[in-house]
Amino acid sequence: MNQLGKNPFHYMHFMLERISISRWVFVALLFFACGFVSGEKGDGVVITQSDFQALKAIKQDLIDSKGLLKSWNSTSNGACSGEWVGITCVKGEVVSIALPWKRLGGKISEKIGQLQSLRRLSLHDNFLTGPIPNSLGLLPNLRAVYLFNNQLLGSIPLSIGQSSGLQTLDLSNNKLNGTIPPNLSNSTRIYRLNLSFNSISGSIPGSLTQSPSLTLLSLQYNNLSGPVPDSWGGNGGKVYKLQILTLDHNKLNGFIPATLGNISGITQLDFSQNNFTGDIPNSFSSLPNLTYFNVSYNNLSGIVPSRLSEKFNSSSFVGNFQLCGYSSSSPCPSSPPQISPSPSPEVLTNSQRKHRKLNTKDIILIAAGALLLVLFLLCCFLLFCLIRRRAKKAKNGKKEGQVEKAVSASGGEVESGGEVGGKLVHFDGPFVFAADDLLCATAEIMGKSTYGTIYKATLEDGNQVAVKRLREKVAKGQKEFETEVVALGKIRHPNVLALRAYYLGPKGEKLLVFDYMPNGSLASFLHARGPETIVNWPTRMNIAMSITRGLCYLHNDENIIHGNLTSSNVLLDEQKNPKISDVGLSRLMTSAANANVIATAGTQGYRAPELSKLKNANTKTDIYSLGVIILELLTGKSPGEPTTDGVDLPQWVASIVKEEWTNEVFDVELMRDDAFNSGDELLNTLKLALHCVDPSPSARPEAQQVLQQLEEIKPEMAAVSGDDGAKAGGGD
Ligand SMILES: *[C@@H]1O[C@H](CO)[C@@H](O)[C@H](O)[C@H]1NC(C)=O
Ligand SMILES: *[C@@H]1O[C@H](CO)[C@@H](O)[C@H](O)[C@H]1NC(C)=O
Ligand SMILES: *[C@@H]1O[C@H](CO)[C@@H](O)[C@H](O)[C@H]1NC(C)=O
Ligand SMILES: *[C@@H]1O[C@H](CO)[C@@H](O)[C@H](O)[C@H]1NC(C)=O
Ligand SMILES: *[C@@H]1O[C@H](CO)[C@@H](O)[C@H](O)[C@H]1NC(C)=O
Ligand SMILES: *[C@@H]1O[C@H](CO)[C@@H](O)[C@H](O)[C@H]1NC(C)=O
């Protein structure tokens, strides 16, 4: 970000964007109840008397030592006009209070229950004490409550569970005691429940294990006791969304619930530092997405299922004196583990221990016993079937209705924005958020393009995402749009920016959610850095090679033409690995908008010359753009900047090479120290880049060939980054 300021051109660009925000905000507020752009949250309607009185009472109970609530003064007109810090209104009623990190003390007034339209309360990271107001739970529209990192006392009010629209409740890191209200999971929408780091006691209510929407459940560091109900995921488990379950550092006992093994989306399980007994359920072996597992410091016994001991190291299992088989220092006493699929591993281990003492007589006795047992079980089974059939006949109609409801409540990946009336669809990815989280996120403009505006949005849980708000009228109609966007959401490659979700607003507004790349674009990385920041040759080569890999994947595996590949459309992650962005966006746009993009790409110096006649981009025009980017990396010059004699970057490079002053084209930085070692690499890369920008499309190589040649130029990098790519691809 600070790099942006160093280049006057970028700074000006930035200011221009700032200036145009004000007009944009006006439009945005008509759509988004929570604003979406920080700072401007008023809706111009005078606040209702009842809400105004409530806010005054709330302020009175808070201790505002830093005077950050000064704007909450007695002129009521200001409350909903955007003047009162942290307040968002719709039609003169408060829908959101957001005052995190404001060093507020005091307590939360019961009068908050007067704010009948309140949907979001975010007061995390303050010094609030006192109880959570009971009236909060009675608010009919409450969606999200973020009160973590305070010093709240008392128990969680029973009323909280009654707000049937509640989506997020984060009360972690307070001083709460009492028990977990059993009706907390009454909401069919609740997806995040975090009560960790408190002093909550009692047992875990069975109802929590039945919620189909619950995705994150954190109860760690409390005083919970008793067994954990073993009824997770109802029947089937597949439609249940649970991903993260952390129960560590409590006093829970009994068995580790085996039914968790039915919920295939689970990624994290932490049971450590409790008093669990029995075996680790074999069902956990088949959890395909499990990336974190910890059962250390319990009282577990038996053999660790081999899949788990292969995937997780001993620190996940230590501190269980009778648990074995997870490392070479914990060998199992008797013969090899897991001879056959056993319904109860505990029985298996016991019988194994006795196995050696058996003689023929015993075996005959056991066989006879087993036969009797089988016959007995068969009788039971028949009887059970008979009873069940009768029961089913009696209850049939009702039961079917229930099943249907459960399925639609969990609704695949779709979540609707309720009042807002929008629709949020998630693809795979690390983020969990609801439409409101997105629309209420603090957003900062990062850039603008023909397709729309890009924001960096910080969600309430601290995660950051990049949000592209597509311009009105440039996108296709909803149906066509959705077909295309779903296909784009499946594209996964380490060098292509992943589309994680999309949002369709009630008035047709469209948001795309991507991974946020902290290092910004390649353009700003190269051209808007201080003189002290040096980008060495291996870094540049890695960038060139990785972009080529991404493009190769797009052309060959996805059959996608990028059409607008520029250094501004290549973003860098923490390790400065490039990710191609704006992939396939042209498919979401009307053809008029696309023609516009082609026109502007030309002005930026990445456009193949033949595109002035052609209407559509193709693989060869992409290769031309790739060649320009490689030239940009080699020369350190921006293709967008006009040169003195009016030629573009490829022409300039070609003219200098022709006059055999080749070393003059390279960025001086590259010539400083590594020149001797990398001279050939630079030259060969330059030749390849010039080949890519050949005026004749048919003379240009394919992406695959470019990659091959780059790998020949720097073979050591081919191996290393190839490995990285495979790893990142696998983990994605
Ligand atoms: C009330 O707050 C507004 C907004 O911060 C400020 O402009 C105004 O001067 C304040 N009025 C009083 C009486 O403090
Ligand atoms: C729950 O809250 C704690 C403390 O605030 C935090 O460390 C943890 O990551 C949260 N859990 C989830 C799943 O977000
Ligand atoms: C763990 O449970 C056992 C009984 O299963 C009990 O005897 C023991 O005191 C418990 N330990 C702790 C630390 O709660
Ligand atoms: C471990 O569990 C057994 C019962 O399974 C119990 O007898 C024993 O006291 C427990 N040990 C500890 C240290 O809690
Ligand atoms: C076990 O793996 C975790 C990460 O999964 C790592 O942080 C830790 O250092 C490893 N511990 C040992 C003893 O190898
Ligand atoms: C498992 O939990 C224990 C105790 O809570 C912790 O010390 C250990 O580092 C954890 N292991 C992993 C792999 O995180």
mmCIF file of C-alpha atoms in Angstrom, residues 319-516:
data_model
loop_
_atom_site.group_PDB
_atom_site.id
_atom_site.type_symbol
_atom_site.label_atom_id
_atom_site.label_comp_id
_atom_site.label_asym_id
_atom_site.label_seq_id
_atom_site.Cartn_x
_atom_site.Cartn_y
_atom_site.Cartn_z
ATOM 1 C CA GLY A 319 -0.310 -37.804 26.904
ATOM 2 C CA ASN A 320 -2.583 -40.828 26.574
ATOM 3 C CA PHE A 321 -0.843 -43.573 28.499
ATOM 4 C CA GLN A 322 -2.714 -46.476 26.962
ATOM 5 C CA LEU A 323 -2.755 -45.212 23.382
ATOM 6 C CA CYS A 324 -0.314 -46.885 21.005
ATOM 7 C CA GLY A 325 0.845 -47.121 17.432
ATOM 8 C CA TYR A 326 1.244 -43.463 16.586
ATOM 9 C CA SER A 327 5.028 -43.334 16.678
ATOM 10 C CA SER A 328 8.004 -45.606 16.996
ATOM 11 C CA SER A 329 8.172 -44.805 20.695
ATOM 12 C CA SER A 330 4.610 -45.962 21.240
ATOM 13 C CA PRO A 331 4.544 -49.500 19.817
ATOM 14 C CA CYS A 332 1.460 -51.587 20.426
ATOM 15 C CA PRO A 333 2.050 -54.513 22.786
ATOM 16 C CA SER A 334 0.541 -57.351 20.748
ATOM 17 C CA SER A 335 0.394 -58.336 17.055
ATOM 18 C CA PRO A 336 -0.243 -55.847 14.210
ATOM 19 C CA PRO A 337 -3.192 -53.500 14.391
ATOM 20 C CA GLN A 338 -6.516 -53.635 12.603
ATOM 21 C CA ILE A 339 -6.845 -57.168 11.310
ATOM 22 C CA SER A 340 -10.394 -56.776 10.150
ATOM 23 C CA PRO A 341 -13.076 -54.124 10.133
ATOM 24 C CA SER A 342 -14.432 -54.358 13.611
ATOM 25 C CA PRO A 343 -17.617 -52.778 14.891
ATOM 26 C CA SER A 344 -15.920 -51.940 18.159
ATOM 27 C CA PRO A 345 -12.166 -51.534 18.246
ATOM 28 C CA GLU A 346 -12.194 -51.823 22.026
ATOM 29 C CA VAL A 347 -13.400 -55.425 21.844
ATOM 30 C CA LEU A 348 -10.730 -56.133 19.268
ATOM 31 C CA THR A 349 -7.883 -54.986 21.456
ATOM 32 C CA ASN A 350 -9.136 -56.975 24.414
ATOM 33 C CA SER A 351 -9.548 -60.168 22.458
ATOM 34 C CA GLN A 352 -6.134 -59.691 20.921
ATOM 35 C CA ARG A 353 -4.551 -59.604 24.305
ATOM 36 C CA LYS A 354 -6.131 -62.969 25.236
ATOM 37 C CA HIS A 355 -5.536 -64.604 21.896
ATOM 38 C CA ARG A 356 -2.394 -66.496 22.724
ATOM 39 C CA LYS A 357 -3.920 -68.438 25.630
ATOM 40 C CA LEU A 358 -6.720 -70.067 23.623
ATOM 41 C CA ASN A 359 -6.797 -73.842 23.099
ATOM 42 C CA THR A 360 -9.019 -76.095 20.946
ATOM 43 C CA LYS A 361 -11.659 -76.587 23.594
ATOM 44 C CA ASP A 362 -12.031 -72.896 24.057
ATOM 45 C CA ILE A 363 -12.344 -72.466 20.325
ATOM 46 C CA ILE A 364 -15.174 -75.018 20.053
ATOM 47 C CA LEU A 365 -16.985 -73.397 22.952
ATOM 48 C CA ILE A 366 -16.593 -69.975 21.418
ATOM 49 C CA ALA A 367 -17.840 -71.243 18.028
ATOM 50 C CA ALA A 368 -20.941 -72.766 19.607
ATOM 51 C CA GLY A 369 -21.555 -69.577 21.537
ATOM 52 C CA ALA A 370 -21.123 -67.513 18.412
ATOM 53 C CA LEU A 371 -23.629 -69.664 16.506
ATOM 54 C CA LEU A 372 -26.221 -69.190 19.238
ATOM 55 C CA LEU A 373 -25.534 -65.478 19.262
ATOM 56 C CA VAL A 374 -26.007 -65.241 15.504
ATOM 57 C CA LEU A 375 -29.349 -67.046 15.699
ATOM 58 C CA PHE A 376 -30.449 -64.807 18.522
ATOM 59 C CA LEU A 377 -29.459 -61.666 16.637
ATOM 60 C CA LEU A 378 -31.305 -62.874 13.559
ATOM 61 C CA CYS A 379 -34.499 -63.256 15.591
ATOM 62 C CA CYS A 380 -34.061 -59.810 17.072
ATOM 63 C CA PHE A 381 -33.473 -58.334 13.646
ATOM 64 C CA LEU A 382 -36.639 -59.869 12.192
ATOM 65 C CA LEU A 383 -38.651 -58.672 15.140
ATOM 66 C CA PHE A 384 -37.187 -55.199 14.820
ATOM 67 C CA CYS A 385 -38.015 -55.047 11.125
ATOM 68 C CA LEU A 386 -41.600 -55.976 11.809
ATOM 69 C CA ILE A 387 -42.016 -53.314 14.483
ATOM 70 C CA ARG A 388 -40.320 -50.713 12.389
ATOM 71 C CA ARG A 389 -42.500 -51.327 9.407
ATOM 72 C CA ARG A 390 -45.584 -50.762 11.485
ATOM 73 C CA ALA A 391 -44.197 -47.637 13.085
ATOM 74 C CA LYS A 392 -43.201 -46.264 9.723
ATOM 75 C CA LYS A 393 -46.644 -46.782 8.255
ATOM 76 C CA ALA A 394 -48.159 -44.843 11.137
ATOM 77 C CA LYS A 395 -45.829 -41.872 10.894
ATOM 78 C CA ASN A 396 -45.108 -41.762 7.216
ATOM 79 C CA GLY A 397 -46.524 -38.419 6.081
ATOM 80 C CA LYS A 398 -45.031 -36.424 8.903
ATOM 81 C CA LYS A 399 -41.565 -37.844 8.595
ATOM 82 C CA GLU A 400 -41.170 -37.064 4.945
ATOM 83 C CA GLY A 401 -42.022 -33.437 5.582
ATOM 84 C CA GLN A 402 -39.323 -33.171 8.225
ATOM 85 C CA VAL A 403 -36.609 -34.586 6.037
ATOM 86 C CA GLU A 404 -37.418 -32.145 3.292
ATOM 87 C CA LYS A 405 -37.120 -29.216 5.647
ATOM 88 C CA ALA A 406 -33.738 -30.296 6.929
ATOM 89 C CA VAL A 407 -32.386 -30.547 3.433
ATOM 90 C CA SER A 408 -33.575 -27.180 2.252
ATOM 91 C CA ALA A 409 -32.441 -25.481 5.437
ATOM 92 C CA SER A 410 -28.898 -26.549 4.764
ATOM 93 C CA GLY A 411 -29.441 -25.613 1.116
ATOM 94 C CA GLY A 412 -26.204 -26.759 -0.523
ATOM 95 C CA GLU A 413 -23.842 -23.813 -0.603
ATOM 96 C CA VAL A 414 -26.475 -21.167 -1.020
ATOM 97 C CA GLU A 415 -27.317 -18.647 1.596
ATOM 98 C CA SER A 416 -29.837 -15.941 1.098
ATOM 99 C CA GLY A 417 -29.404 -12.504 2.533
ATOM 100 C CA GLY A 418 -32.785 -12.423 4.225
ATOM 101 C CA GLU A 419 -34.236 -8.935 4.252
ATOM 102 C CA VAL A 420 -31.685 -7.802 1.761
ATOM 103 C CA GLY A 421 -33.050 -10.490 -0.487
ATOM 104 C CA GLY A 422 -29.716 -11.327 -2.047
ATOM 105 C CA LYS A 423 -28.065 -14.645 -2.596
ATOM 106 C CA LEU A 424 -24.573 -15.679 -1.604
ATOM 107 C CA VAL A 425 -23.005 -18.776 -3.120
ATOM 108 C CA HIS A 426 -19.751 -20.214 -1.816
ATOM 109 C CA PHE A 427 -17.317 -22.355 -3.746
ATOM 110 C CA ASP A 428 -14.678 -24.375 -1.920
ATOM 111 C CA GLY A 429 -12.249 -22.366 0.122
ATOM 112 C CA PRO A 430 -11.086 -21.406 3.564
ATOM 113 C CA PHE A 431 -13.662 -18.720 4.241
ATOM 114 C CA VAL A 432 -16.918 -18.981 6.068
ATOM 115 C CA PHE A 433 -19.105 -15.922 6.042
ATOM 116 C CA ALA A 434 -22.707 -14.963 5.537
ATOM 117 C CA ALA A 435 -24.064 -12.369 3.143
ATOM 118 C CA ASP A 436 -24.359 -9.857 5.947
ATOM 119 C CA ASP A 437 -20.741 -10.346 6.960
ATOM 120 C CA LEU A 438 -19.728 -9.467 3.463
ATOM 121 C CA LEU A 439 -22.041 -6.521 3.035
ATOM 122 C CA CYS A 440 -21.132 -5.091 6.421
ATOM 123 C CA ALA A 441 -17.408 -5.664 6.098
ATOM 124 C CA THR A 442 -15.083 -2.696 6.270
ATOM 125 C CA ALA A 443 -14.034 -2.114 2.722
ATOM 126 C CA GLU A 444 -11.279 -0.149 1.139
ATOM 127 C CA ILE A 445 -11.006 0.538 -2.568
ATOM 128 C CA MET A 446 -8.017 -1.127 -4.162
ATOM 129 C CA GLY A 447 -8.600 -0.350 -7.779
ATOM 130 C CA LYS A 448 -10.979 0.053 -10.649
ATOM 131 C CA SER A 449 -11.290 -1.538 -14.031
ATOM 132 C CA THR A 450 -13.681 -1.637 -16.914
ATOM 133 C CA TYR A 451 -15.429 -4.518 -15.164
ATOM 134 C CA GLY A 452 -15.898 -2.769 -11.871
ATOM 135 C CA THR A 453 -14.369 -1.735 -8.579
ATOM 136 C CA ILE A 454 -12.166 -3.921 -6.392
ATOM 137 C CA TYR A 455 -12.230 -3.690 -2.627
ATOM 138 C CA LYS A 456 -10.235 -5.163 0.151
ATOM 139 C CA ALA A 457 -12.853 -6.253 2.641
ATOM 140 C CA THR A 458 -12.062 -7.198 6.222
ATOM 141 C CA LEU A 459 -14.580 -9.594 7.671
ATOM 142 C CA GLU A 460 -15.474 -9.510 11.330
ATOM 143 C CA ASP A 461 -13.302 -12.532 12.055
ATOM 144 C CA GLY A 462 -10.285 -10.663 10.734
ATOM 145 C CA ASN A 463 -10.064 -12.579 7.456
ATOM 146 C CA GLN A 464 -9.514 -10.472 4.390
ATOM 147 C CA VAL A 465 -10.985 -11.046 0.966
ATOM 148 C CA ALA A 466 -10.906 -9.157 -2.279
ATOM 149 C CA VAL A 467 -14.341 -8.193 -3.537
ATOM 150 C CA LYS A 468 -14.978 -7.197 -7.080
ATOM 151 C CA ARG A 469 -18.167 -5.270 -7.517
ATOM 152 C CA LEU A 470 -19.152 -5.598 -11.157
ATOM 153 C CA ARG A 471 -20.382 -2.472 -12.842
ATOM 154 C CA GLU A 472 -24.046 -2.172 -13.580
ATOM 155 C CA LYS A 473 -25.096 -3.055 -17.075
ATOM 156 C CA VAL A 474 -21.813 -4.645 -18.122
ATOM 157 C CA ALA A 475 -22.698 -8.083 -16.792
ATOM 158 C CA LYS A 476 -24.911 -10.623 -18.468
ATOM 159 C CA GLY A 477 -28.398 -11.398 -17.238
ATOM 160 C CA GLN A 478 -28.716 -13.376 -14.030
ATOM 161 C CA LYS A 479 -29.283 -16.824 -15.481
ATOM 162 C CA GLU A 480 -26.449 -16.724 -17.991
ATOM 163 C CA PHE A 481 -24.252 -15.058 -15.419
ATOM 164 C CA GLU A 482 -24.786 -17.821 -12.878
ATOM 165 C CA THR A 483 -24.017 -20.596 -15.327
ATOM 166 C CA GLU A 484 -20.718 -18.950 -16.200
ATOM 167 C CA VAL A 485 -19.726 -17.948 -12.688
ATOM 168 C CA VAL A 486 -20.230 -21.456 -11.347
ATOM 169 C CA ALA A 487 -17.793 -22.735 -13.968
ATOM 170 C CA LEU A 488 -15.266 -20.065 -13.008
ATOM 171 C CA GLY A 489 -15.615 -21.039 -9.351
ATOM 172 C CA LYS A 490 -14.212 -24.456 -10.178
ATOM 173 C CA ILE A 491 -10.952 -23.209 -11.661
ATOM 174 C CA ARG A 492 -8.150 -24.036 -9.280
ATOM 175 C CA HIS A 493 -4.440 -23.581 -10.014
ATOM 176 C CA PRO A 494 -1.641 -22.253 -7.815
ATOM 177 C CA ASN A 495 -1.047 -19.436 -10.298
ATOM 178 C CA VAL A 496 -4.627 -18.456 -10.924
ATOM 179 C CA LEU A 497 -6.503 -16.326 -8.402
ATOM 180 C CA ALA A 498 -9.292 -18.429 -6.903
ATOM 181 C CA LEU A 499 -12.889 -17.223 -7.041
ATOM 182 C CA ARG A 500 -14.359 -18.215 -3.670
ATOM 183 C CA ALA A 501 -17.924 -16.927 -3.752
ATOM 184 C CA TYR A 502 -20.358 -14.681 -5.522
ATOM 185 C CA TYR A 503 -23.224 -12.551 -4.333
ATOM 186 C CA LEU A 504 -26.283 -11.523 -6.282
ATOM 187 C CA GLY A 505 -28.163 -8.601 -4.789
ATOM 188 C CA PRO A 506 -31.919 -8.141 -4.998
ATOM 189 C CA LYS A 507 -31.524 -5.387 -7.588
ATOM 190 C CA GLY A 508 -29.124 -7.300 -9.776
ATOM 191 C CA GLU A 509 -25.888 -6.054 -8.251
ATOM 192 C CA LYS A 510 -23.098 -8.593 -8.443
ATOM 193 C CA LEU A 511 -20.108 -9.164 -6.202
ATOM 194 C CA LEU A 512 -17.294 -11.639 -6.771
ATOM 195 C CA VAL A 513 -15.184 -12.729 -3.803
ATOM 196 C CA PHE A 514 -11.550 -13.729 -4.322
ATOM 197 C CA ASP A 515 -8.546 -14.514 -2.170
ATOM 198 C CA TYR A 516 -6.901 -11.313 -1.014
#
